[in-house]
Structures are given as C-alpha cells and as structure tokens.
Amino acid sequence: MSANHDRSNLLEVRGLTKIFGTLTACDHIDLNIAKGEIHALLGENGAGKSTLVKMLFGSLEPNSGEIFWDGKPVQITSPGVAKKLGIGMVFQHFSLFEALTAAENIALSLNDGSPISTIAAKARALSYSYGLPLDPESLVGDLSVGERQRIEIIRCLLQTPQLIILDEPTSVLTPQEADKLFETLERLRSEGKSILYISHRLEEVKRICDRATVLRHGKVVGHCNPREETAASLARMMVGSEVKAVVRAPAEGIETAPALLEIRGLSRKPATPFAIPLKNINLTVRAGEVIGIAGVAGNGQGEFFESVSGEVLQQDAGSVRIRGKDAGGLPITGRRLMGAAFVPEERLGHGAAPRMRLSENLLLSRHATDGKAFVGSGGMVRNGAVYSAAQRIIKAMDVRKSAPDPEAAALSGGNLQKFIVGRELDRKPSVMIVNQPTWGVDAGAAAHIRQALIELARSGSAVLVISQDLDELFELSDAIAVMHNGELSAPLPIAEATFEKIGLLMGGAEPGHAEHRIEVA
Amino acid sequence: MRIELVKRPQRSALFSMLSPFIAFALTIIAGAIMFALLGVNPLNAFEIYFVEPISQVWQLHELAIKAAPLILIAVGLSVCYKANIWNIGAEGQFIFGAIFGSILPVLFPQFEGPLVIPLMLLLGMVGGALYASIPALLKTRFSTNEILTSLMLVYVAQLFLDWLVRGPWRDPQGHGFPQTIQFGDSAVLPELMPDAGRANWGFVFALVAAVAIWLMMSRMLKGFEVRVLGSSPRAGRFAGFGFNRMVFFTFLLSGALAGLAGISEVSGAIGQLQPVISPGYGFTAIIVAFLGRLNPLGIVAAGLVLALTYLGGEAVQSALGISDKVARVFQGMLLFFVLGCDTLIHYRIRLIGMALMKPNGAKLEAAPKLEEAR
C-alpha cells in the first residue's frame, strides 16, 4: 500500500480489524476502491465480507485500522455518517414495509421532511433515467422481488452516493433481470461512481467487475483482475483448495421406476394478504431421480414446501401422495412415517431450534420415525442413543463445531445446514424434499451436500430440490420445473434445459410462448 | 434524551445464575429505604420480617403451609411459561379447585372414610383443570389473548365463591356468617407431624409435583415438546408438535396443579370454604415461578422465600403496627427486580442524547431487522 494517499482512490482501507470474542472476523484488511470502478469483494460465507462492509457502512465499529475517504482519514461511526460521506448500501435482505407504497418507503428512509409527491416525482425521474422503471405509487406488497430491489437501489441513488455497496444483488433476480441490473451498474460507472460488488457468482463478477479483492478466513488473500481469471481459479482463491466437482451419474430406467412422490392438482388459498396462492400444481418424482424447482424468491416456493411437508394440510387427501398412498390429510409426522424427509429453507427457527443442542435438534425431526431408538418407556428420552446418533451424523457430514454438542445457533450456517441435511439423510428416506439446500453455504460444503443428495436419489429415493440458484439446479437435477406466481411449469429434462429457457419461465413466460415479453424492461 | 435497550451478543452464564440473588439483594435495599421512610429502624424491621418468623420449629411448619400452594401452582405455571403460554389466572383455578373438591364434604357430609380425601383431591384437580380449559379453548378457537381471559376469570371465580358461601352453600347453623359447614374429620388433609406443627400433606404434594415436573421437563419427550414450542414455534411445527394441543396441555396441567393447591389449602389449613381462601397465592406463584428461573427445583427454594414474605408481613403488622400490605410490596419489588435483572442480562442500556439523534442514523440501524423479523 502506498503511503501517500492517491486521490484517484475514492476509498482506501488499511489494516481494518474486527474481533468478536475469540474470532477475528476481519484481520488487517487492505482495500482500495478507485473512482469509477466496479470492485468485487469475493469470499466464502464466513470469510468476513459482511463484517467488512458493515464497518464501511458504519454499523460496526472496527477494533483497529484506518479508513481514508477521498484521501482524508475518516471515522465512520454510524450509517448516518456513511451516508453523509456519500456511501450508499443496498442490502441483501430488503427493509421495506409491504403495506406502504414505494414512495412512502423511500420517504421514510430519507426523513428530510419533503412531501411524498416530490419524492415520488424524483424517484420516478431517477428510475427511468437509469433504466429501472418503477411506479412510486405501487404498494410494495404487490411488487416482485426484482422490483423491490429497484426501490432499494433508487432509495440509495436518491442520496447521490459516490460509492454504492451492493450485497449479493443478483441472488433474487432472474438471469434477464440481472442483465438489466448490470446495464445500470455500467451506466453508474460511466458517471464516475464507484461500486463495491459482493457476490459469490463468479461468472458475473468476471463479466462486470474491474478488480476483485478475495477474502478467506478474515484475511485478504489476493487482489486480481477477474477478467484475466477463470471461474475455477477464482474459486480456488476463495476456497484455498480445489473444489471437488459434483458427479452426477446418468439416471437410468427412470421412466419405469415407481413414482414415490406425486402431487396432483395441489392448490392453496393465500393464508396472509401477502402470501402467494398455489394454483393446480402437478408433479411426479420417481425413484432414482432428482427434480429441481427453479424460481425467483417469493413465487410460492415457501407455500409449496409447507403444503408438501404437511405443516399445512390439504383439503384433498389425494393431492399429495407419498409412495403411492394419499398423504394430503396427514400432518408432517404422518408423512415422515410414510418415508418422507424434509429440509426447510430457514435453518434457524424452522429446521432447527437455535438455542437447543445438536442432539436435541436431531430429536426434533426424528422423535417419531425413530421412536423406538430414541424414546424409551413412559416417554423418557434416551439421551445416550440420541447423542451417539448426532455424533454419527456430525462425522458423516463433516460438521465443524467448537464443542461436542453445541447449540445450533453456535454453528456457522454451512455447518448447521450440513447437520440438518445429514439428519434426514441418516434416515435413508425414500422421499426427500429440500428447500434451498445450499443457501449461504460455502463452496466445499455445498458440493458435499449436493453430492449426498444425488447419491440418495441414485440409491433409489425420490429427491425434490427447490432452489433459487440455477447453477445448483443444473448441477443436481435430472429435470427442472419452474415456479412462477404459484404455478409450476412442466419439468424440462436437463438435456433440453438451458439458462435462457429456465430464465424466461422464471420471468413468467408460458412454455411455448417464446415471444412473451418479460417484465424486466 | 432517549433510552434504548441493545441486545447483548452473549449472555453471561454467571449473571444468569446470580440474577435471583442480585434481585433479592436489591429488594432488601429498597425495603430498607421503605422501612426507614416509615420511621422504623430497618435492621430491627428485617429481623422481625425475615428472621423471627422462622426461628422455631412450629414456625417452619407455618412456612411449609404457605409455601405448599405457592410451589404447587408455580411448577404448573413454569411449564406454561416455558411453552410461551401465559396463564395468569392460577388464582381462579385455585378457587375452582377448592370449590370442586369441597363438593363432597359440603353436599355429602355423611359420606366418610379413607376414600374421601383422595376423591376430594381428584375433584380439586378436575375443577382447576376445567376452569383453566376456558382460556385455552378461547385461545385456540378465537385467538383471544390468554393473559386477559385467564386474568379476568380470576374475578369471576372470586365472586362465584363469594356467592356460594353467602348463598346455597352457607352453613345453616353458622349464625349467618358467610361460610360453609366445617369439614368432617375424614375430609381434612392429615398433618404430617401433629406433635411438631400444623404442616400437612400439601407440602409433600408440592415436593412430589416439583420433582415430577422437573423429570418431565428435563428427561421426557413431552418436556422437549414444551421447550421447542416455547423457544421456536415454527421449528416446533416442523417437528410435528401441535401448538393448540400444547395450549390445552399446559393450561390443563397448571390448572390441575392450582386446583390441587386450592383443595389442599381448604381441606388442610382452613377446614371450610369462606369468601376469601387465598392471600393471592395464584399471583404470588407467578413471582415464585420467575424467581425460581422456571426450574421446578429452583421454584421450591423460591416458594419458601415468598412464603416467608407472607409470614414476615404478619409479623411486622403485629410487632410494629405496619400494614401487612408490606408483604405485597416486598413481593412486587422482588418480581420487579427479577425481571429487571433478567432484562439486563439479555440487553444493555444505551442512552442517546438529542444531539446524537441524527435524523437518519438511528432509523436505519433498526430498519434492516424488519424483513428478517417477518
């Protein structure tokens, strides 16, 4: 790092360190962001990206290190200070009120007392000039995830920032919507604004970013020009070793294999004003195959999972059939006893109770299916048996932890996910339904989980994977169906599926209506 | 100037354990100030309040009599609260247990023998459970708030008992006093050690209940179900545990234990029904449950402490002429400080001066939580 502060660097970070207890989340991070560049911040989960960004945005205070803004040392003590300097941030998880309009949401965060109509007019003008059309009068609850992200971006741009931080912005977008976003980012760059772009999608980093800083275990392991790297070399930098590619043996004789999971005309009314109704969903998963369900977040995947798992019962018992028997009227325990296993999207608070130990969390989903092994006479829990089964799963899935039997909340997301998936795999279920199997999981663990799911299918089980990560679905699935607005398309065999085709379906195009205009423009 | 509570990243295990003791110490300090303001020497008052009532064996028996209903009710409530279900109406369930259990000695006084007591206890539990099923039904059917319904039903129960003993159940030979006939010998809960003091089997029931509930909560699948549903309801649903079933289970269990406490009190300590049969045991038990950290074994200790506040209240009234309402004050302060200490274990206080309240800053920090909380 040069000692004289180069004015061409908008932001210069030197030796920034943040320590949580015994964990050094960021260890002497150096980072330079030039004016008018798109700078990628790469790293696996837990590498320290979020911590670094939170320090830059003033929501965390560094233990040591310096930040220079436009060559001058600054203390970013709060998000208010960051904004005043000219740093704007678009979070991965939106903070919008669904019951308010886009303009009202923007007004709330600006908080400068100007009337809503003025803000709406400004927002509209800005949104069109950047090619992100938005109706400020529309209710957030009615908007798609992509449109909600536009509100966040416009809210950020209205404060005329010099540096815009984007946290995993494309994880909620269709490929076409992502393309549109990239155009906007390039436009911003041409105006001399700087962008810090956080992503784990290496292809898009290669496509739009000028420079990249790679973090691993809280340390900077390298700066590079992503255009000169390959996705594999970037992944190697992030992980520190080769990531094992997932092997998917071709499925044979699927057409004649028994259907283990059948969904027939499944419909569901919305339970809350902002829930998505399910409309006449049909799907068959046979022994030995992996079916993927793609779709932009919030198109009914959560509602679908709840219905199939039995957390919500169906009126028509025949609308969900497991191993040839009606299951629609049975609650989740009954469906598990028929041989099904479930992994929900949310790990903490849904798939696992955060404040409970791993062994207790094993009991959570298996107290009925393994009733004989885990629960003795009079309802006494056989703690020894549960504990050793938990240790078996921890070993099989290579779950890394700090104590023999820690609380679920003490594990990193990826390790907890390995445990939750392993908890179900350990049962050798004949039907496995997984929502977002590797969301927020690092590359090594993700490969492990995917491989395990494929092997479960090839050993004769039916596996259904719901995911927003298209790369993952292409890696895993024998066929991909797309969920849009509560409807499910017919599955496309993997040999025929392309990103283009799936992306169009994700945007709402009906199969066979290729000329259908996608609402991203 | 504004006060904010900021969540601590870690809970201190040490202070979690110390919290009831700190709360007790703070109660003593505040109590000393109160006594001083009343013009009494605090040291003298504390001796009368906390030491003298337990200096003789027969007084320990009195302590056990007061502690028994508190412990019985509080262990039941601890299960409710662990499940995040808020039964505040144990006082009413206590009264209905007493009324149901009294059916035998009041309406069938000629029925005697060794079966009377067990049947009365059983009826008491049924009465408490039935009365507790009302808020449970309202909650599961109509999503009413169980805090309000169970609390309001307390007043219904109190007035119903008052009407009973003044009306249909009044002792015809009682010179018009609002009370039922004295229970027959076989309807009186036997004393444990009649030579040493008045303590009856109610205290044994309390200890048995505490151990049984402790076993259930720590070793059995049912206790696991309670803890999962209480700490993360969605994970509980994923586990296949029904929330509505849990509402009924916890209300019926705590109602039955409160009912058992009620009939034990009437049959053991009082010997008849009268307009007022409880100095607020059902409410004080809430304090006992929290002071015992919702752990049945901790509740036994906490029950004895709170029982002492009742005895102390009576003692300062007779010795110093201070109103026995001072007992309520002590109980209230104890709960206040327990909850305060618990809050400060999980959160720290941050003062925000006006100058620092930048228009955007504070709001934005809170904002990202919205989507997550959804």
Short mmCIF file of C-alpha atoms in Angstrom, two decimals, chain A residues 210-496:
data_model
loop_
_atom_site.label_atom_id
_atom_site.label_comp_id
_atom_site.label_asym_id
_atom_site.label_seq_id
_atom_site.Cartn_x
_atom_site.Cartn_y
_atom_site.Cartn_z
CA ASP A 210 -12.81 -4.30 -13.00
CA ARG A 211 -10.93 -5.55 -9.97
CA ALA A 212 -11.51 -8.06 -7.24
CA THR A 213 -10.40 -8.47 -3.65
CA VAL A 214 -10.60 -12.00 -2.33
CA LEU A 215 -11.09 -12.73 1.36
CA ARG A 216 -10.54 -16.00 3.12
CA HIS A 217 -10.92 -16.57 6.87
CA GLY A 218 -10.96 -12.84 7.51
CA LYS A 219 -7.76 -12.09 5.56
CA VAL A 220 -7.14 -10.66 2.13
CA VAL A 221 -5.65 -13.50 0.09
CA GLY A 222 -5.34 -11.63 -3.15
CA HIS A 223 -6.25 -8.80 -5.49
CA CYS A 224 -6.82 -9.64 -9.11
CA ASN A 225 -8.40 -8.64 -12.35
CA PRO A 226 -11.32 -11.04 -12.63
CA ARG A 227 -11.36 -10.75 -16.41
CA GLU A 228 -7.97 -12.42 -16.55
CA GLU A 229 -9.01 -15.24 -14.28
CA THR A 230 -11.21 -18.25 -14.83
CA ALA A 231 -14.13 -19.12 -12.61
CA ALA A 232 -12.13 -22.11 -11.42
CA SER A 233 -9.09 -20.02 -10.49
CA LEU A 234 -11.28 -17.52 -8.63
CA ALA A 235 -12.96 -20.35 -6.76
CA ARG A 236 -9.57 -21.74 -5.84
CA MET A 237 -8.55 -18.39 -4.39
CA MET A 238 -11.74 -18.20 -2.34
CA VAL A 239 -11.67 -21.73 -1.00
CA GLY A 240 -7.94 -22.21 -0.79
CA SER A 241 -8.06 -25.60 -2.44
CA GLU A 242 -9.66 -27.29 -5.40
CA VAL A 243 -13.40 -27.62 -5.05
CA LYS A 244 -14.47 -31.13 -5.89
CA ALA A 245 -16.86 -31.10 -8.80
CA VAL A 246 -20.20 -32.77 -8.21
CA VAL A 247 -20.53 -36.03 -10.15
CA ARG A 248 -23.93 -36.93 -11.47
CA ALA A 249 -24.18 -40.38 -12.99
CA PRO A 250 -26.85 -40.56 -15.66
CA ALA A 251 -30.15 -41.80 -14.30
CA GLU A 252 -31.32 -44.97 -15.97
CA GLY A 253 -34.73 -46.54 -16.25
CA ILE A 254 -36.41 -43.59 -14.57
CA GLU A 255 -39.50 -43.77 -16.78
CA THR A 256 -40.47 -47.15 -15.39
CA ALA A 257 -39.41 -46.55 -11.79
CA PRO A 258 -42.23 -46.23 -9.23
CA ALA A 259 -43.49 -42.72 -8.52
CA LEU A 260 -42.62 -42.06 -4.87
CA LEU A 261 -43.91 -38.50 -4.66
CA GLU A 262 -46.98 -37.45 -6.61
CA ILE A 263 -48.60 -34.04 -6.45
CA ARG A 264 -51.98 -33.88 -8.15
CA GLY A 265 -53.85 -30.64 -8.64
CA LEU A 266 -52.47 -29.04 -5.47
CA SER A 267 -53.99 -25.61 -4.83
CA ARG A 268 -53.90 -23.41 -1.79
CA LYS A 269 -55.51 -20.12 -0.95
CA PRO A 270 -53.19 -17.43 0.41
CA ALA A 271 -53.03 -17.58 4.20
CA THR A 272 -52.00 -13.92 4.59
CA PRO A 273 -52.56 -10.86 2.38
CA PHE A 274 -49.03 -11.11 1.01
CA ALA A 275 -48.86 -14.89 0.57
CA ILE A 276 -48.86 -16.46 -2.87
CA PRO A 277 -51.77 -18.77 -3.75
CA LEU A 278 -50.80 -22.14 -5.23
CA LYS A 279 -52.60 -22.97 -8.44
CA ASN A 280 -53.16 -26.52 -9.62
CA ILE A 281 -49.65 -27.89 -9.20
CA ASN A 282 -48.85 -31.27 -10.71
CA LEU A 283 -45.54 -33.07 -10.33
CA THR A 284 -44.25 -36.61 -10.12
CA VAL A 285 -40.88 -37.59 -8.70
CA ARG A 286 -39.81 -41.17 -9.34
CA ALA A 287 -37.40 -43.40 -7.51
CA GLY A 288 -33.86 -42.60 -8.55
CA GLU A 289 -34.32 -39.08 -9.85
CA VAL A 290 -33.66 -35.54 -8.70
CA ILE A 291 -36.21 -32.95 -9.78
CA GLY A 292 -35.34 -29.29 -9.35
CA ILE A 293 -37.79 -26.45 -8.90
CA ALA A 294 -36.41 -23.11 -10.01
CA GLY A 295 -37.97 -19.73 -9.45
CA VAL A 296 -37.38 -16.22 -8.17
CA ALA A 297 -37.85 -15.97 -4.41
CA GLY A 298 -41.39 -15.33 -3.27
CA ASN A 299 -43.21 -17.08 -6.08
CA GLY A 300 -44.87 -19.65 -3.86
CA GLN A 301 -41.93 -21.93 -3.06
CA GLY A 302 -42.38 -21.49 0.70
CA GLU A 303 -46.13 -22.13 0.47
CA PHE A 304 -45.46 -25.18 -1.72
CA PHE A 305 -42.94 -26.60 0.72
CA GLU A 306 -45.32 -26.15 3.67
CA SER A 307 -48.08 -27.93 1.77
CA VAL A 308 -45.96 -30.87 0.70
CA SER A 309 -44.30 -31.26 4.11
CA GLY A 310 -47.64 -31.34 5.90
CA GLU A 311 -47.03 -28.28 8.05
CA VAL A 312 -50.22 -27.20 6.29
CA LEU A 313 -52.81 -29.86 5.49
CA GLN A 314 -54.68 -30.23 2.21
CA GLN A 315 -58.43 -30.50 1.80
CA ASP A 316 -58.00 -33.17 -0.84
CA ALA A 317 -56.03 -36.08 0.62
CA GLY A 318 -55.07 -37.24 -2.87
CA SER A 319 -53.34 -34.00 -3.84
CA VAL A 320 -50.13 -35.19 -2.16
CA ARG A 321 -49.26 -38.88 -2.44
CA ILE A 322 -46.19 -40.50 -0.91
CA ARG A 323 -45.14 -43.96 -2.06
CA GLY A 324 -48.48 -44.50 -3.71
CA LYS A 325 -50.63 -43.60 -0.73
CA ASP A 326 -52.66 -40.46 -0.07
CA ALA A 327 -50.87 -38.16 2.36
CA GLY A 328 -52.67 -34.82 1.92
CA GLY A 329 -54.65 -35.21 5.13
CA LEU A 330 -51.72 -36.23 7.27
CA PRO A 331 -49.59 -33.82 9.32
CA ILE A 332 -45.82 -33.70 8.96
CA THR A 333 -45.22 -36.54 11.42
CA GLY A 334 -47.54 -38.85 9.47
CA ARG A 335 -45.77 -38.03 6.23
CA ARG A 336 -42.40 -38.70 7.83
CA LEU A 337 -43.65 -42.08 8.98
CA MET A 338 -44.55 -42.83 5.34
CA GLY A 339 -40.90 -42.37 4.44
CA ALA A 340 -40.60 -38.69 3.57
CA ALA A 341 -37.99 -36.28 4.92
CA PHE A 342 -37.91 -32.51 4.73
CA VAL A 343 -35.31 -29.75 4.89
CA PRO A 344 -36.82 -26.26 5.08
CA GLU A 345 -35.23 -23.07 3.76
CA GLU A 346 -34.75 -21.33 7.10
CA ARG A 347 -32.23 -23.14 9.20
CA LEU A 348 -32.53 -21.29 12.48
CA GLY A 349 -36.02 -21.24 13.88
CA HIS A 350 -37.55 -23.62 11.35
CA GLY A 351 -35.25 -26.52 10.54
CA ALA A 352 -33.54 -26.20 13.89
CA ALA A 353 -34.28 -24.60 17.25
CA PRO A 354 -31.41 -22.10 17.70
CA ARG A 355 -30.98 -22.41 21.46
CA MET A 356 -31.03 -26.19 21.51
CA ARG A 357 -28.16 -28.59 21.21
CA LEU A 358 -27.49 -30.54 18.04
CA SER A 359 -28.59 -33.77 19.69
CA GLU A 360 -31.87 -32.13 20.68
CA ASN A 361 -32.24 -30.85 17.17
CA LEU A 362 -31.81 -34.40 15.93
CA LEU A 363 -34.74 -35.42 18.10
CA LEU A 364 -36.71 -32.52 16.63
CA SER A 365 -37.38 -34.19 13.30
CA ARG A 366 -36.89 -37.82 14.25
CA HIS A 367 -38.70 -38.36 17.55
CA ALA A 368 -41.48 -40.22 15.74
CA THR A 369 -39.65 -42.01 12.92
CA ASP A 370 -37.01 -43.31 15.31
CA GLY A 371 -39.37 -43.54 18.26
CA LYS A 372 -38.11 -46.96 19.31
CA ALA A 373 -34.46 -45.98 19.27
CA PHE A 374 -34.74 -42.51 20.80
CA VAL A 375 -37.70 -42.62 23.18
CA GLY A 376 -37.99 -45.26 25.88
CA SER A 377 -40.88 -46.41 28.00
CA GLY A 378 -43.03 -43.71 29.56
CA GLY A 379 -41.85 -41.07 27.12
CA MET A 380 -38.35 -40.84 28.58
CA VAL A 381 -35.80 -39.67 26.01
CA ARG A 382 -32.84 -41.98 25.56
CA ASN A 383 -30.25 -39.23 25.67
CA GLY A 384 -27.35 -41.61 25.10
CA ALA A 385 -28.80 -43.00 21.89
CA VAL A 386 -29.70 -39.54 20.59
CA TYR A 387 -26.25 -38.22 21.43
CA SER A 388 -24.41 -41.01 19.64
CA ALA A 389 -26.68 -40.71 16.59
CA ALA A 390 -25.95 -36.97 16.50
CA GLN A 391 -22.22 -37.69 16.67
CA ARG A 392 -22.60 -40.20 13.82
CA ILE A 393 -24.23 -37.53 11.63
CA ILE A 394 -21.64 -34.93 12.60
CA LYS A 395 -18.93 -37.34 11.49
CA ALA A 396 -20.65 -38.45 8.28
CA MET A 397 -21.28 -34.86 7.15
CA ASP A 398 -18.01 -33.41 8.45
CA VAL A 399 -19.79 -30.82 10.60
CA ARG A 400 -17.21 -28.47 12.14
CA LYS A 401 -18.04 -27.19 15.60
CA SER A 402 -16.40 -25.86 18.71
CA ALA A 403 -17.90 -28.20 21.32
CA PRO A 404 -19.01 -31.86 21.29
CA ASP A 405 -22.69 -30.98 21.27
CA PRO A 406 -23.08 -27.20 20.73
CA GLU A 407 -26.25 -25.18 20.40
CA ALA A 408 -27.48 -24.94 16.80
CA ALA A 409 -27.02 -21.15 16.81
CA ALA A 410 -23.32 -21.56 17.63
CA LEU A 411 -22.61 -23.24 14.28
CA SER A 412 -21.90 -21.37 11.05
CA GLY A 413 -24.72 -21.51 8.52
CA GLY A 414 -22.96 -24.01 6.30
CA ASN A 415 -22.12 -26.40 9.10
CA LEU A 416 -25.61 -26.26 10.52
CA GLN A 417 -27.02 -26.96 7.07
CA LYS A 418 -24.75 -29.98 6.74
CA PHE A 419 -26.12 -31.23 10.03
CA ILE A 420 -29.75 -30.63 9.09
CA VAL A 421 -29.36 -32.35 5.71
CA GLY A 422 -27.36 -35.13 7.35
CA ARG A 423 -30.04 -35.59 9.99
CA GLU A 424 -32.51 -36.54 7.25
CA LEU A 425 -30.07 -38.47 5.04
CA ASP A 426 -29.16 -40.60 8.05
CA ARG A 427 -32.71 -42.00 7.93
CA LYS A 428 -32.29 -43.04 4.29
CA PRO A 429 -35.69 -41.54 3.42
CA SER A 430 -37.43 -42.74 0.28
CA VAL A 431 -38.69 -39.23 -0.46
CA MET A 432 -36.53 -36.19 0.29
CA ILE A 433 -37.75 -32.63 -0.19
CA VAL A 434 -35.20 -29.88 0.25
CA ASN A 435 -35.80 -26.14 0.04
CA GLN A 436 -32.62 -24.17 -0.77
CA PRO A 437 -30.15 -26.94 0.12
CA THR A 438 -27.03 -24.77 -0.03
CA TRP A 439 -28.27 -21.21 0.52
CA GLY A 440 -25.45 -19.34 2.22
CA VAL A 441 -23.25 -22.43 2.34
CA ASP A 442 -19.61 -22.28 1.28
CA ALA A 443 -18.47 -23.98 -1.89
CA GLY A 444 -16.87 -27.00 -0.27
CA ALA A 445 -19.86 -27.77 1.95
CA ALA A 446 -22.28 -27.12 -0.90
CA ALA A 447 -20.54 -29.68 -3.10
CA HIS A 448 -20.71 -32.17 -0.24
CA ILE A 449 -24.44 -31.65 0.25
CA ARG A 450 -25.21 -31.82 -3.47
CA GLN A 451 -23.24 -34.99 -3.92
CA ALA A 452 -25.06 -36.57 -0.98
CA LEU A 453 -28.45 -35.67 -2.48
CA ILE A 454 -27.52 -37.20 -5.84
CA GLU A 455 -26.30 -40.35 -4.17
CA LEU A 456 -29.52 -40.61 -2.17
CA ALA A 457 -31.51 -40.46 -5.41
CA ARG A 458 -29.30 -42.97 -7.19
CA SER A 459 -29.77 -45.37 -4.31
CA GLY A 460 -33.49 -45.44 -5.12
CA SER A 461 -35.08 -42.43 -3.41
CA ALA A 462 -37.03 -39.58 -4.94
CA VAL A 463 -35.40 -36.19 -4.36
CA LEU A 464 -37.11 -32.84 -4.89
CA VAL A 465 -34.92 -29.73 -4.67
CA ILE A 466 -36.36 -26.22 -4.53
CA SER A 467 -33.69 -23.60 -5.20
CA GLN A 468 -33.13 -20.08 -6.48
CA ASP A 469 -29.60 -20.97 -7.52
CA LEU A 470 -29.73 -22.04 -11.14
CA ASP A 471 -26.13 -23.28 -11.17
CA GLU A 472 -27.03 -25.61 -8.35
CA LEU A 473 -30.13 -26.93 -10.08
CA PHE A 474 -28.24 -27.60 -13.29
CA GLU A 475 -25.62 -29.47 -11.30
CA LEU A 476 -28.12 -31.59 -9.39
CA SER A 477 -31.26 -32.17 -11.36
CA ASP A 478 -32.43 -34.71 -13.89
CA ALA A 479 -35.24 -32.32 -14.79
CA ILE A 480 -36.11 -28.74 -13.82
CA ALA A 481 -39.55 -27.25 -13.35
CA VAL A 482 -40.10 -23.55 -12.74
CA MET A 483 -42.40 -21.98 -10.19
CA HIS A 484 -43.83 -18.59 -11.05
CA ASN A 485 -46.62 -16.83 -9.22
CA GLY A 486 -47.85 -20.02 -7.57
CA GLU A 487 -47.88 -22.07 -10.77
CA LEU A 488 -45.46 -24.82 -11.69
CA SER A 489 -44.31 -25.46 -15.26
CA ALA A 490 -43.86 -28.96 -16.62
CA PRO A 491 -40.36 -30.27 -15.83
CA LEU A 492 -37.79 -29.79 -18.59
CA PRO A 493 -35.38 -32.71 -18.91
CA ILE A 494 -31.88 -31.49 -18.11
CA ALA A 495 -30.67 -32.28 -21.62
CA GLU A 496 -33.14 -29.77 -23.06
#
